[in-house]
Short mmCIF file of N, CA and C and ligand atoms in Angstrom, two decimals:
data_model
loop_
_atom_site.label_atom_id
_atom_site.label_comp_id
_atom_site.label_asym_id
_atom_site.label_seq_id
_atom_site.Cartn_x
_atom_site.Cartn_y
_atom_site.Cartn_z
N UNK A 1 82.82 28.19 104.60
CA UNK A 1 83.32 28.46 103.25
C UNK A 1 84.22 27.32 102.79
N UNK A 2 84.08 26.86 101.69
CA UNK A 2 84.65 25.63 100.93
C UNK A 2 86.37 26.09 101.36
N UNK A 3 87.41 25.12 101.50
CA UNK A 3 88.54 25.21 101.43
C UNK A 3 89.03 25.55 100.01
N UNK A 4 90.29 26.36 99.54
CA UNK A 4 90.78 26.54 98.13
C UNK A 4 91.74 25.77 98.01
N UNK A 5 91.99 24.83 97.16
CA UNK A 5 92.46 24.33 96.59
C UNK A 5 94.18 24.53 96.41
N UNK A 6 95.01 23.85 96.97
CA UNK A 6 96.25 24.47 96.77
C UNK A 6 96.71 24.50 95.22
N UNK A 7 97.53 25.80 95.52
CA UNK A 7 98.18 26.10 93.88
C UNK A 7 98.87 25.69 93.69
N UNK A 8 99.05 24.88 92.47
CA UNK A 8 100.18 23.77 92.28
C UNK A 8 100.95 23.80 91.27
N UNK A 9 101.91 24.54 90.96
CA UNK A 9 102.24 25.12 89.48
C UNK A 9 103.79 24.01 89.11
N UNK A 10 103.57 23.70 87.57
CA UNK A 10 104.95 23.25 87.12
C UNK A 10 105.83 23.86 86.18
N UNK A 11 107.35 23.87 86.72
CA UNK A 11 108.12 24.45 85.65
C UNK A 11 109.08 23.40 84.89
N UNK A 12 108.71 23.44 83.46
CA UNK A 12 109.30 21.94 82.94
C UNK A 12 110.36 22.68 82.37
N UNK A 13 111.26 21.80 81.61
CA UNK A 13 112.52 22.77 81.04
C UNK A 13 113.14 21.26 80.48
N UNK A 14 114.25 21.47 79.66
CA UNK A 14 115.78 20.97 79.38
C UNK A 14 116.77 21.03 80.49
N UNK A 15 116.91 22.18 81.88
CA UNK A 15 117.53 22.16 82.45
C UNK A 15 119.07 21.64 82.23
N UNK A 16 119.59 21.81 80.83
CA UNK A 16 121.18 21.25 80.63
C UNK A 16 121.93 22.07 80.60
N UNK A 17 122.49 22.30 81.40
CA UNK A 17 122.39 22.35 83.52
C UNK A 17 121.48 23.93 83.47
N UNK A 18 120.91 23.47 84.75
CA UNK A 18 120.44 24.44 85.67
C UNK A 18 121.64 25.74 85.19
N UNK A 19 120.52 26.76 85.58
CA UNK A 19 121.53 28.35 85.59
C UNK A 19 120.96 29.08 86.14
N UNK A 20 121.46 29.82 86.61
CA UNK A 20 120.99 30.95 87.71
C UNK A 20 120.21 32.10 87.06
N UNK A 21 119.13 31.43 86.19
CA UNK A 21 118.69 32.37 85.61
C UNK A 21 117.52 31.43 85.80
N UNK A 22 117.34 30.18 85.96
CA UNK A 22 116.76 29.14 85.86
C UNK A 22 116.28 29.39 87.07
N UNK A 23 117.21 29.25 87.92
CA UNK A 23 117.40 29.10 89.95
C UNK A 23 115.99 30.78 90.47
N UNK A 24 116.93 31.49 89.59
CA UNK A 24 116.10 32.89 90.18
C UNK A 24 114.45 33.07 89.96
N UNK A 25 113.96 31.88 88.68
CA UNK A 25 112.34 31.99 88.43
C UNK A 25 111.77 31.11 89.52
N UNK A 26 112.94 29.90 90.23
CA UNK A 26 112.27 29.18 90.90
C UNK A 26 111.88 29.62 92.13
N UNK A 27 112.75 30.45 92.34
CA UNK A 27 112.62 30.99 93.91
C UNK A 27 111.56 32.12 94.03
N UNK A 28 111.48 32.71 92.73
CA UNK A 28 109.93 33.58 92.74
C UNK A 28 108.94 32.67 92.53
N UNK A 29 109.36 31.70 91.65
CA UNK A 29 107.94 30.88 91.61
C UNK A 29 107.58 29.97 93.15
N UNK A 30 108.37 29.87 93.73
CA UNK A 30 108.01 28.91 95.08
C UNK A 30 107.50 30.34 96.18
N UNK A 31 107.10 31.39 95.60
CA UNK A 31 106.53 32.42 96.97
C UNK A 31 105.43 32.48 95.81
N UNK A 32 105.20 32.01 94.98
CA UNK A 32 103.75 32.87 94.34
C UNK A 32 102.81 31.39 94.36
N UNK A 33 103.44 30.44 94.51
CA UNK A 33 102.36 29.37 94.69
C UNK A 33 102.97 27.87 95.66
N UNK A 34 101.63 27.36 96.16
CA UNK A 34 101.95 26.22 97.53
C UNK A 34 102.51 25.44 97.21
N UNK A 35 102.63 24.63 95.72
CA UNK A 35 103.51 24.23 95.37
C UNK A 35 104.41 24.18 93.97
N UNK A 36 105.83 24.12 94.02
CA UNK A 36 106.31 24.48 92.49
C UNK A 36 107.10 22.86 92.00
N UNK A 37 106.21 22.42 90.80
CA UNK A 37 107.07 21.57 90.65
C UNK A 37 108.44 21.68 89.53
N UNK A 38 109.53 21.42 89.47
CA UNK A 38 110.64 21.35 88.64
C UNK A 38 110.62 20.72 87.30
N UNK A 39 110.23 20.36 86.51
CA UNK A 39 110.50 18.85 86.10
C UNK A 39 111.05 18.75 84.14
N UNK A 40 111.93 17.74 84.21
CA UNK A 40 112.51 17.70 83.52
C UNK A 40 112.11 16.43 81.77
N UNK A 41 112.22 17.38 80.92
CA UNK A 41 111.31 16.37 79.78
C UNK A 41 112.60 15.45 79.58
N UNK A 42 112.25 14.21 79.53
CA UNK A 42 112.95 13.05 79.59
C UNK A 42 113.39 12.86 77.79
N UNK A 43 112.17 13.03 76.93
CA UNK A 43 112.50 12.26 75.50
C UNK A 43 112.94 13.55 74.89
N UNK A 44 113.81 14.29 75.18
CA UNK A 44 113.99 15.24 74.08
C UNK A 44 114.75 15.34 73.09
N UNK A 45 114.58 15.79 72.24
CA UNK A 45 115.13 15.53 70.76
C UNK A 45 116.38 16.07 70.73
N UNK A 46 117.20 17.17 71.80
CA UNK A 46 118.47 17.58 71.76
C UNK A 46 119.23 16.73 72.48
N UNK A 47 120.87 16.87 71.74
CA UNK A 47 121.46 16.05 72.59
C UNK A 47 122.05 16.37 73.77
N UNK A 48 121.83 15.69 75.05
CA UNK A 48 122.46 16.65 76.19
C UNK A 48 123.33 16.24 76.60
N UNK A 49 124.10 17.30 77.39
CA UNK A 49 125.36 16.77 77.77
C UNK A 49 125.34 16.18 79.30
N UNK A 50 124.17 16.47 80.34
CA UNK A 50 124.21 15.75 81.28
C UNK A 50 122.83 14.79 81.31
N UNK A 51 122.77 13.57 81.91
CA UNK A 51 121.88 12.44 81.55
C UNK A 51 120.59 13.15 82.35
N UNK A 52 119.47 12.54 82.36
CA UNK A 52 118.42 13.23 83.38
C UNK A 52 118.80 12.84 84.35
N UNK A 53 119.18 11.85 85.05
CA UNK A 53 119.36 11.55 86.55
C UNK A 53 120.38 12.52 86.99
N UNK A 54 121.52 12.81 86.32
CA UNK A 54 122.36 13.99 86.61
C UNK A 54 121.99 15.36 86.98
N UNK A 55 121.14 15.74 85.99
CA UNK A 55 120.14 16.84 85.82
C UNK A 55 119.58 16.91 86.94
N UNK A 56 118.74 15.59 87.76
CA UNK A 56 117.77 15.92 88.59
C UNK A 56 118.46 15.99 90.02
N UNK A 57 119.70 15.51 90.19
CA UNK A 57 120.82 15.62 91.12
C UNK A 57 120.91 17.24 91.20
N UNK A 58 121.45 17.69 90.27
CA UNK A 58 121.85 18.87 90.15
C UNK A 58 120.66 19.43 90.58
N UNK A 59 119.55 19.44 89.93
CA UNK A 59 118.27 20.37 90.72
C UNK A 59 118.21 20.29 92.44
N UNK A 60 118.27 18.89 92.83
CA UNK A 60 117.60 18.83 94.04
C UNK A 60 118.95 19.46 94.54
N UNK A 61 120.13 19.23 94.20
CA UNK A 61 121.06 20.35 95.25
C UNK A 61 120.84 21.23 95.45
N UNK A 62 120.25 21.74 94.15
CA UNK A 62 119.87 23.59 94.63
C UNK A 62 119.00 24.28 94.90
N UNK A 63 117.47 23.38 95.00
CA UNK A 63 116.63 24.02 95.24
C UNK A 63 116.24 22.91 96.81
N UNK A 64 116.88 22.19 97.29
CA UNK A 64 116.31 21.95 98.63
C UNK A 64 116.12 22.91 99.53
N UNK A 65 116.56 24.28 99.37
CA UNK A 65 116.27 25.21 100.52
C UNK A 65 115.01 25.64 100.46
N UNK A 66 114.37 25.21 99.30
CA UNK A 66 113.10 25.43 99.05
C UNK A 66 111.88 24.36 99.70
N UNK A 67 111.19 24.35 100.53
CA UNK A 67 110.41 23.33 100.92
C UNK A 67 109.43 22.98 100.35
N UNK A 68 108.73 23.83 99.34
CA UNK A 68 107.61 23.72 98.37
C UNK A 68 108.09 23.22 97.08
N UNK A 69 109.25 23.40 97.11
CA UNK A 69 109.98 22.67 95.39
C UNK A 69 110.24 21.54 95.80
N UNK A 70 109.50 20.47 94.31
CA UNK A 70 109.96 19.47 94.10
C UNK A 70 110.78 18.84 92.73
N UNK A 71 111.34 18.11 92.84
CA UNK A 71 111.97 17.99 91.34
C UNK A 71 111.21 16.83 90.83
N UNK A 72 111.19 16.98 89.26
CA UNK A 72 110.49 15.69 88.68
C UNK A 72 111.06 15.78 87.33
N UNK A 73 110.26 14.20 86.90
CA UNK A 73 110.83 14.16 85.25
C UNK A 73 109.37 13.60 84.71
N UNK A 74 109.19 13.90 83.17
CA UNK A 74 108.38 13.41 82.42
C UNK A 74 108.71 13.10 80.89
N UNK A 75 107.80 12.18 80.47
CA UNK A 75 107.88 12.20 78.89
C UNK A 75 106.75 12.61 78.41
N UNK A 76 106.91 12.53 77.49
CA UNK A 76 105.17 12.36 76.43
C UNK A 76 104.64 14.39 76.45
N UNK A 77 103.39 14.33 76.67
CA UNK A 77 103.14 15.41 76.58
C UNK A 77 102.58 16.26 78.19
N UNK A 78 103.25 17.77 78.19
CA UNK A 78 103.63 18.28 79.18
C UNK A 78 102.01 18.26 79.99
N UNK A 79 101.49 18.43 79.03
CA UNK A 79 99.64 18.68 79.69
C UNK A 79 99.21 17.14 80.80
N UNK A 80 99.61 16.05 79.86
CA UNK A 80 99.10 15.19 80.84
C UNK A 80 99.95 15.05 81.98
N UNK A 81 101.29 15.27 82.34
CA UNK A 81 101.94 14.95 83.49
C UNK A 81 101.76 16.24 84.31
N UNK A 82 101.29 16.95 83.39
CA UNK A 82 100.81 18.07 84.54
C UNK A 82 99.69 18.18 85.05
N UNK A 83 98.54 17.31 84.76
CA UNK A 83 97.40 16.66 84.91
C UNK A 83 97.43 15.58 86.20
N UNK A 84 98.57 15.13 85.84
CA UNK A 84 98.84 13.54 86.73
C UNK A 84 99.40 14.24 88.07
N UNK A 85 100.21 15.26 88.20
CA UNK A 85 100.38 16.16 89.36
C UNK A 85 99.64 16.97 89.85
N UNK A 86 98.07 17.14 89.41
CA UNK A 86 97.72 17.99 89.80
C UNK A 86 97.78 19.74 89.44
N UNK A 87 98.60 19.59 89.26
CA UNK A 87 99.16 21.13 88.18
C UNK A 87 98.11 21.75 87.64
N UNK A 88 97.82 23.15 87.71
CA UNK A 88 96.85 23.86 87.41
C UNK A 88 97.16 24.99 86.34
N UNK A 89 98.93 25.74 86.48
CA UNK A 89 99.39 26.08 86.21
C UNK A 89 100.88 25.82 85.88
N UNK A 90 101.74 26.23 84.57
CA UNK A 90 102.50 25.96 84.03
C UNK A 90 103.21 27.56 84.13
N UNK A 91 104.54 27.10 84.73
CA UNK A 91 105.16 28.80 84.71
C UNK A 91 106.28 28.37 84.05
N UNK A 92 106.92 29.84 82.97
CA UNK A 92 107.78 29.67 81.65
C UNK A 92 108.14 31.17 82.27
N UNK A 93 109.83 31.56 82.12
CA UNK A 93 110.38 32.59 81.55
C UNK A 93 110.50 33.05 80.41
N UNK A 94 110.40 34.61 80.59
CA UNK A 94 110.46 35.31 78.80
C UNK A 94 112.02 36.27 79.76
N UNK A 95 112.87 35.67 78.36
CA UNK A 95 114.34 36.60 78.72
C UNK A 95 114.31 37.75 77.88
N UNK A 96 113.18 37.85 76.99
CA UNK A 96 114.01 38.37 75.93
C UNK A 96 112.59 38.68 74.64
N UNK A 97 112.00 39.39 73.97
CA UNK A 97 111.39 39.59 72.74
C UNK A 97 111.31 38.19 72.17
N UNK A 98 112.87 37.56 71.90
CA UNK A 98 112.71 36.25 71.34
C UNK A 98 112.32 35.16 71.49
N UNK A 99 112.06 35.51 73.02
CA UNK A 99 112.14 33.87 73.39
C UNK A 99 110.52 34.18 73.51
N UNK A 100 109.91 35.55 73.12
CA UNK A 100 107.84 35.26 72.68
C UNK A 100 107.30 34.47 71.98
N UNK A 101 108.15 34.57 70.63
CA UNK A 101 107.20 33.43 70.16
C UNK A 101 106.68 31.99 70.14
N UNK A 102 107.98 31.31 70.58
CA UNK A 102 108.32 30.26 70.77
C UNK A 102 107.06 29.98 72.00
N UNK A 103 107.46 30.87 73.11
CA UNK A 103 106.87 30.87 74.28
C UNK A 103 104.72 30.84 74.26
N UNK A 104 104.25 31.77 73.16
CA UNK A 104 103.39 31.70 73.00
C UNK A 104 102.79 31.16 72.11
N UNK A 105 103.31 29.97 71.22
CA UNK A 105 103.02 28.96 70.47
C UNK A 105 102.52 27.68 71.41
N UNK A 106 103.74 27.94 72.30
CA UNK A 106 103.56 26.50 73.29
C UNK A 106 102.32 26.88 74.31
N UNK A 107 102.68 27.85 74.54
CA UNK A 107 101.41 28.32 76.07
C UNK A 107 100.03 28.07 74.81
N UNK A 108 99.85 28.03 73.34
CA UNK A 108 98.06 28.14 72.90
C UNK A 108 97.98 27.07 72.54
N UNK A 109 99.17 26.08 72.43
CA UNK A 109 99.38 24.85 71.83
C UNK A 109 98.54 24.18 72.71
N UNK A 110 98.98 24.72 74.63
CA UNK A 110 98.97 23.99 75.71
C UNK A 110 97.51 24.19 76.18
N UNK A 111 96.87 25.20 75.80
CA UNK A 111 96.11 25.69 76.02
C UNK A 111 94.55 24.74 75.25
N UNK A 112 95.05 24.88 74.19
CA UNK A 112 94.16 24.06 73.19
C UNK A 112 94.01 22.50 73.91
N UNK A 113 95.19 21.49 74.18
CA UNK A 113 95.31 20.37 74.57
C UNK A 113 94.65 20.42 76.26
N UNK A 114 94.47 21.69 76.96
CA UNK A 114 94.11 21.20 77.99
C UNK A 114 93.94 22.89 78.54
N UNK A 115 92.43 23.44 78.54
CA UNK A 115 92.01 24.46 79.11
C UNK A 115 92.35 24.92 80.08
N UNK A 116 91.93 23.94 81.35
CA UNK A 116 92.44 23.80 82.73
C UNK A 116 93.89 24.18 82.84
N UNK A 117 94.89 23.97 82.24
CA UNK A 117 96.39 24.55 82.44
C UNK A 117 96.64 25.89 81.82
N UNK A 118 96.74 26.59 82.77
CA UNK A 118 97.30 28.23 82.63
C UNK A 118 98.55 28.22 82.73
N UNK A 119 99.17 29.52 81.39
CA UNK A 119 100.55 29.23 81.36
C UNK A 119 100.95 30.91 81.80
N UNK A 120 101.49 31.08 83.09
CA UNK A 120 102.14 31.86 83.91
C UNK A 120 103.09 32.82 83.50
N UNK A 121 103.72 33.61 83.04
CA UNK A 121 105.69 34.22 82.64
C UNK A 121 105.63 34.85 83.65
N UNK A 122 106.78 34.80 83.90
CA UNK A 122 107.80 35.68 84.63
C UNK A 122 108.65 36.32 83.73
N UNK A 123 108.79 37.44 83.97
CA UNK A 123 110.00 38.05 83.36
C UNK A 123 111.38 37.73 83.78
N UNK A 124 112.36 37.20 83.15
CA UNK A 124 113.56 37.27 83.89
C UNK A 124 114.34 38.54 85.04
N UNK A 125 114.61 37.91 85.19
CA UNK A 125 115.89 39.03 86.15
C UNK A 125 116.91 39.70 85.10
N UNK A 126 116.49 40.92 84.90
CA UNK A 126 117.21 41.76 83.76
C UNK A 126 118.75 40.92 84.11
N UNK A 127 119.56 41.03 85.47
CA UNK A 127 121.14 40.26 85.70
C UNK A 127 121.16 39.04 84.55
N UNK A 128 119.93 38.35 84.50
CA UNK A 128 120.51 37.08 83.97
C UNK A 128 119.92 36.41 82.26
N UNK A 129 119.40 37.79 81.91
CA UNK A 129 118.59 37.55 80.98
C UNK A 129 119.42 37.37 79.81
N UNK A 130 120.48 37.66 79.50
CA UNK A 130 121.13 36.81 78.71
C UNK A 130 121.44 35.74 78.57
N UNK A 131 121.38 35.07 79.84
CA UNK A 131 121.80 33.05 80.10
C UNK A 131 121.02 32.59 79.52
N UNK A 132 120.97 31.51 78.89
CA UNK A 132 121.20 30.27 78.28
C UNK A 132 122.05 29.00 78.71
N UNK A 133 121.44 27.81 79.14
CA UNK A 133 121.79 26.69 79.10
C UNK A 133 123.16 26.81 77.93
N UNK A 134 122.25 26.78 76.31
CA UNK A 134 123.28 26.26 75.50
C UNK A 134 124.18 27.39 75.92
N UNK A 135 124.38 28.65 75.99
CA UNK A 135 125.39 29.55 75.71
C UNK A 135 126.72 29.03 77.15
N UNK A 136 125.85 28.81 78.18
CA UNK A 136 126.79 28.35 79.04
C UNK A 136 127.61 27.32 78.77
N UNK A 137 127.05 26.49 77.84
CA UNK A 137 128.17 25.10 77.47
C UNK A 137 129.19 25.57 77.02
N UNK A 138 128.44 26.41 75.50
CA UNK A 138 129.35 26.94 74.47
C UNK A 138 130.51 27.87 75.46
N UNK A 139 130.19 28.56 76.04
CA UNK A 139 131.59 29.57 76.93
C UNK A 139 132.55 28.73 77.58
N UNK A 140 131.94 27.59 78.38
CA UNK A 140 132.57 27.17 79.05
C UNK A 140 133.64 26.18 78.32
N UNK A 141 133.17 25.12 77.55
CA UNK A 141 133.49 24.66 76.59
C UNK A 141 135.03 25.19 75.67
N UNK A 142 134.80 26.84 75.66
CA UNK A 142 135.78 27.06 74.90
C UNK A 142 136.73 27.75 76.25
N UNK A 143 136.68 27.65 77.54
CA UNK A 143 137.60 28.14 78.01
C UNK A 143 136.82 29.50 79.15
N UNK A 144 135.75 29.57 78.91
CA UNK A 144 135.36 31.44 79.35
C UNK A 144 135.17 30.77 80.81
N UNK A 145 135.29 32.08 81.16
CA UNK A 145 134.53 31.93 82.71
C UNK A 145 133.12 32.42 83.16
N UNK A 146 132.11 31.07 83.55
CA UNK A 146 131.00 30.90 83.77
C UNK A 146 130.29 31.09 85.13
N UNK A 147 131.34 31.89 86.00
CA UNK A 147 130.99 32.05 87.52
C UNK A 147 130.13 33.40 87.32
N UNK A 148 128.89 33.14 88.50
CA UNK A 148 128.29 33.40 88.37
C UNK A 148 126.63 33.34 87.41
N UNK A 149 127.21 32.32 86.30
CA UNK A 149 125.90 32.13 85.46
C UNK A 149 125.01 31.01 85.72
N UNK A 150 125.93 30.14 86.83
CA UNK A 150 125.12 28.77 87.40
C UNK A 150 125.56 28.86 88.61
N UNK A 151 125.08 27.63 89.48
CA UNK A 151 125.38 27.53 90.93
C UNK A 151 126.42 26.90 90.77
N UNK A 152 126.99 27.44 92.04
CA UNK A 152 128.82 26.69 92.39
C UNK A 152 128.68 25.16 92.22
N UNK A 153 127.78 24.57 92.25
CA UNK A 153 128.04 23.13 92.07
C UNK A 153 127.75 22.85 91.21
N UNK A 154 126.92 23.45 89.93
CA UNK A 154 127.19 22.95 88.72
C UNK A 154 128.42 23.02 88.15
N UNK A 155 129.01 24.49 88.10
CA UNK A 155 130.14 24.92 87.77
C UNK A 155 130.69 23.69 88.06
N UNK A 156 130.88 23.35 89.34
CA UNK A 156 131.85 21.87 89.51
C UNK A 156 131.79 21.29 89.14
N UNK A 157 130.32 20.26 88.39
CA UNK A 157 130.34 19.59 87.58
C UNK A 157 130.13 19.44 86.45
N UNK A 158 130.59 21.09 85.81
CA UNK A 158 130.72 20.87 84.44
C UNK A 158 132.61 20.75 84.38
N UNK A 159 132.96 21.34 85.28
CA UNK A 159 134.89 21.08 85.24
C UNK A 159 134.96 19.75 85.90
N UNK A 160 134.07 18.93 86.27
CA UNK A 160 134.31 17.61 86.28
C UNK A 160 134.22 16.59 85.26
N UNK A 161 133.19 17.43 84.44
CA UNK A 161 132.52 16.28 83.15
C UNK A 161 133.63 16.77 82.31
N UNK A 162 134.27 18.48 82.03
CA UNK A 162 135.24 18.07 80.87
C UNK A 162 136.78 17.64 81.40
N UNK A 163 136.77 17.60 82.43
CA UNK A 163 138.60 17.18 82.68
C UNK A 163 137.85 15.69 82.82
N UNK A 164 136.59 14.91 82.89
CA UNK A 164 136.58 13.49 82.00
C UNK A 164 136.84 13.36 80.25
N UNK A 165 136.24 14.77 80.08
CA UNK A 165 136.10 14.82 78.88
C UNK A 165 137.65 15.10 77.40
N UNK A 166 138.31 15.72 78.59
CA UNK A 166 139.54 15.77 78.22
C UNK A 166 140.83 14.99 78.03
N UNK A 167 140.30 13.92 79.31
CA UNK A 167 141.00 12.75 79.88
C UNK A 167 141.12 11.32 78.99
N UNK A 168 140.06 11.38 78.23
CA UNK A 168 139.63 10.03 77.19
C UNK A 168 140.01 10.91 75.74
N UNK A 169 139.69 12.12 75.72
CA UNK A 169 140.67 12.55 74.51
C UNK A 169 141.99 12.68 74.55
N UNK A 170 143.15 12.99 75.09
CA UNK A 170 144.11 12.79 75.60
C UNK A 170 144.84 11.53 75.36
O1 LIG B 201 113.77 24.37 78.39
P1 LIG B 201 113.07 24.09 77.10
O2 LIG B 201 113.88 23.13 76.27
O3 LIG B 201 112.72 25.35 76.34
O4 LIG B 201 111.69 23.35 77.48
C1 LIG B 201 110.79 22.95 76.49
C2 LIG B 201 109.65 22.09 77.08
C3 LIG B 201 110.23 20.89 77.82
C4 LIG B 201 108.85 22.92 78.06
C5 LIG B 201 108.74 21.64 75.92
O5 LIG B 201 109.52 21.09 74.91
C6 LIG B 201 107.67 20.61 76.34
O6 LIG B 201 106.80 20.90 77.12
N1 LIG B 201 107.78 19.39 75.78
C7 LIG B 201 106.91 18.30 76.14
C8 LIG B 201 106.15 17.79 74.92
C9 LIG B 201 104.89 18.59 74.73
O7 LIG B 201 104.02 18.64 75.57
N2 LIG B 201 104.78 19.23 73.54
C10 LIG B 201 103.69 20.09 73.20
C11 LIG B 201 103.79 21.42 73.92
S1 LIG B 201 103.64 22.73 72.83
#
């Protein structure tokens, strides 16, 4: 009988920063297929507050316990670098009613540009389905406390980036 083909799925994102809402799809996504890739869109039109190389620091800290996760970055369009990896499948979280449409614009968009890529959801983890990247800036930003909504070492280096950030305003 022919060998099958390993499953090779990618999860692309903004990742500005990672959040444990982020962390929790990866770790289901690295038991549902042989391999999960991470990867981060390089040209994006928002402005972020950590650079991609930062970003991809921050990933590989937290998902090395994972042996099937890899981290990556791309530009251009998500179909061909998911082409160029091999990628068969594309896995996306739904937190929320809202985040459908958006979600299923892109999955027929993706669909249209490239048959071969199936786009996967997971449902969030009801715990974290309120997180947001941006909302975590915005809390933290004004003072809130963000433990628990990212990993301890982002947390660190977001109270590293603003006591820089505080330091040159000052
Ligand atoms: O975490 P985000 O910001 O919601 O991720 C959005 C992302 C990176 C998945 C999406 O913007 C993307 O795939 N961009 C790459 C450009 C592309 O392929 N556009 C057409 C897809 S509809």
């Amino acid at each position: 009988m022919p060998r099958k083909a390993p499953s090779i799925a990618i999860y692309p994102g903004s990742f500005d920063p990672i959040t444990n809402g982020h962390l929790d799809l990866i770790q289901r996504g690295s038991r549902l297929f042989d391999k999960l890739i991470v990867s981060i869109l390089r040209n994006d039109a928002k402005e972020p507050l950590f650079s991609v190389e930062e970003r991809i620091e921050m990933l590989r800290e937290v998902v090395h316990v994972y042996p099937n996760v890899d981290v990556d970055s791309f530009d251009g369009l998500l179909v061909d670098h998911a082409a160029g990896r091999s990628a068969t499948v594309m896995l996306r979280g739904i937190r929320a009613i809202s985040d459908y449409e958006y979600e299923l614009q892109m999955a027929l968009m993706n669909r249209r540009l490239n048959p071969g890529l199936e786009t996967i959801f997971l449902m969030s983890n009801e715990a974290y389905s309120f997180i947001s990247s941006r909302l975590v800036k915005e809390v933290f930003g004004l003072g809130g406390n963000i433990s628990g909504l990212v990993p301890p070492s982002v947390e660190a280096r977001l109270k590293r980036r603003m006591a820089k950030v505080n330091q040159r305003g000052g």
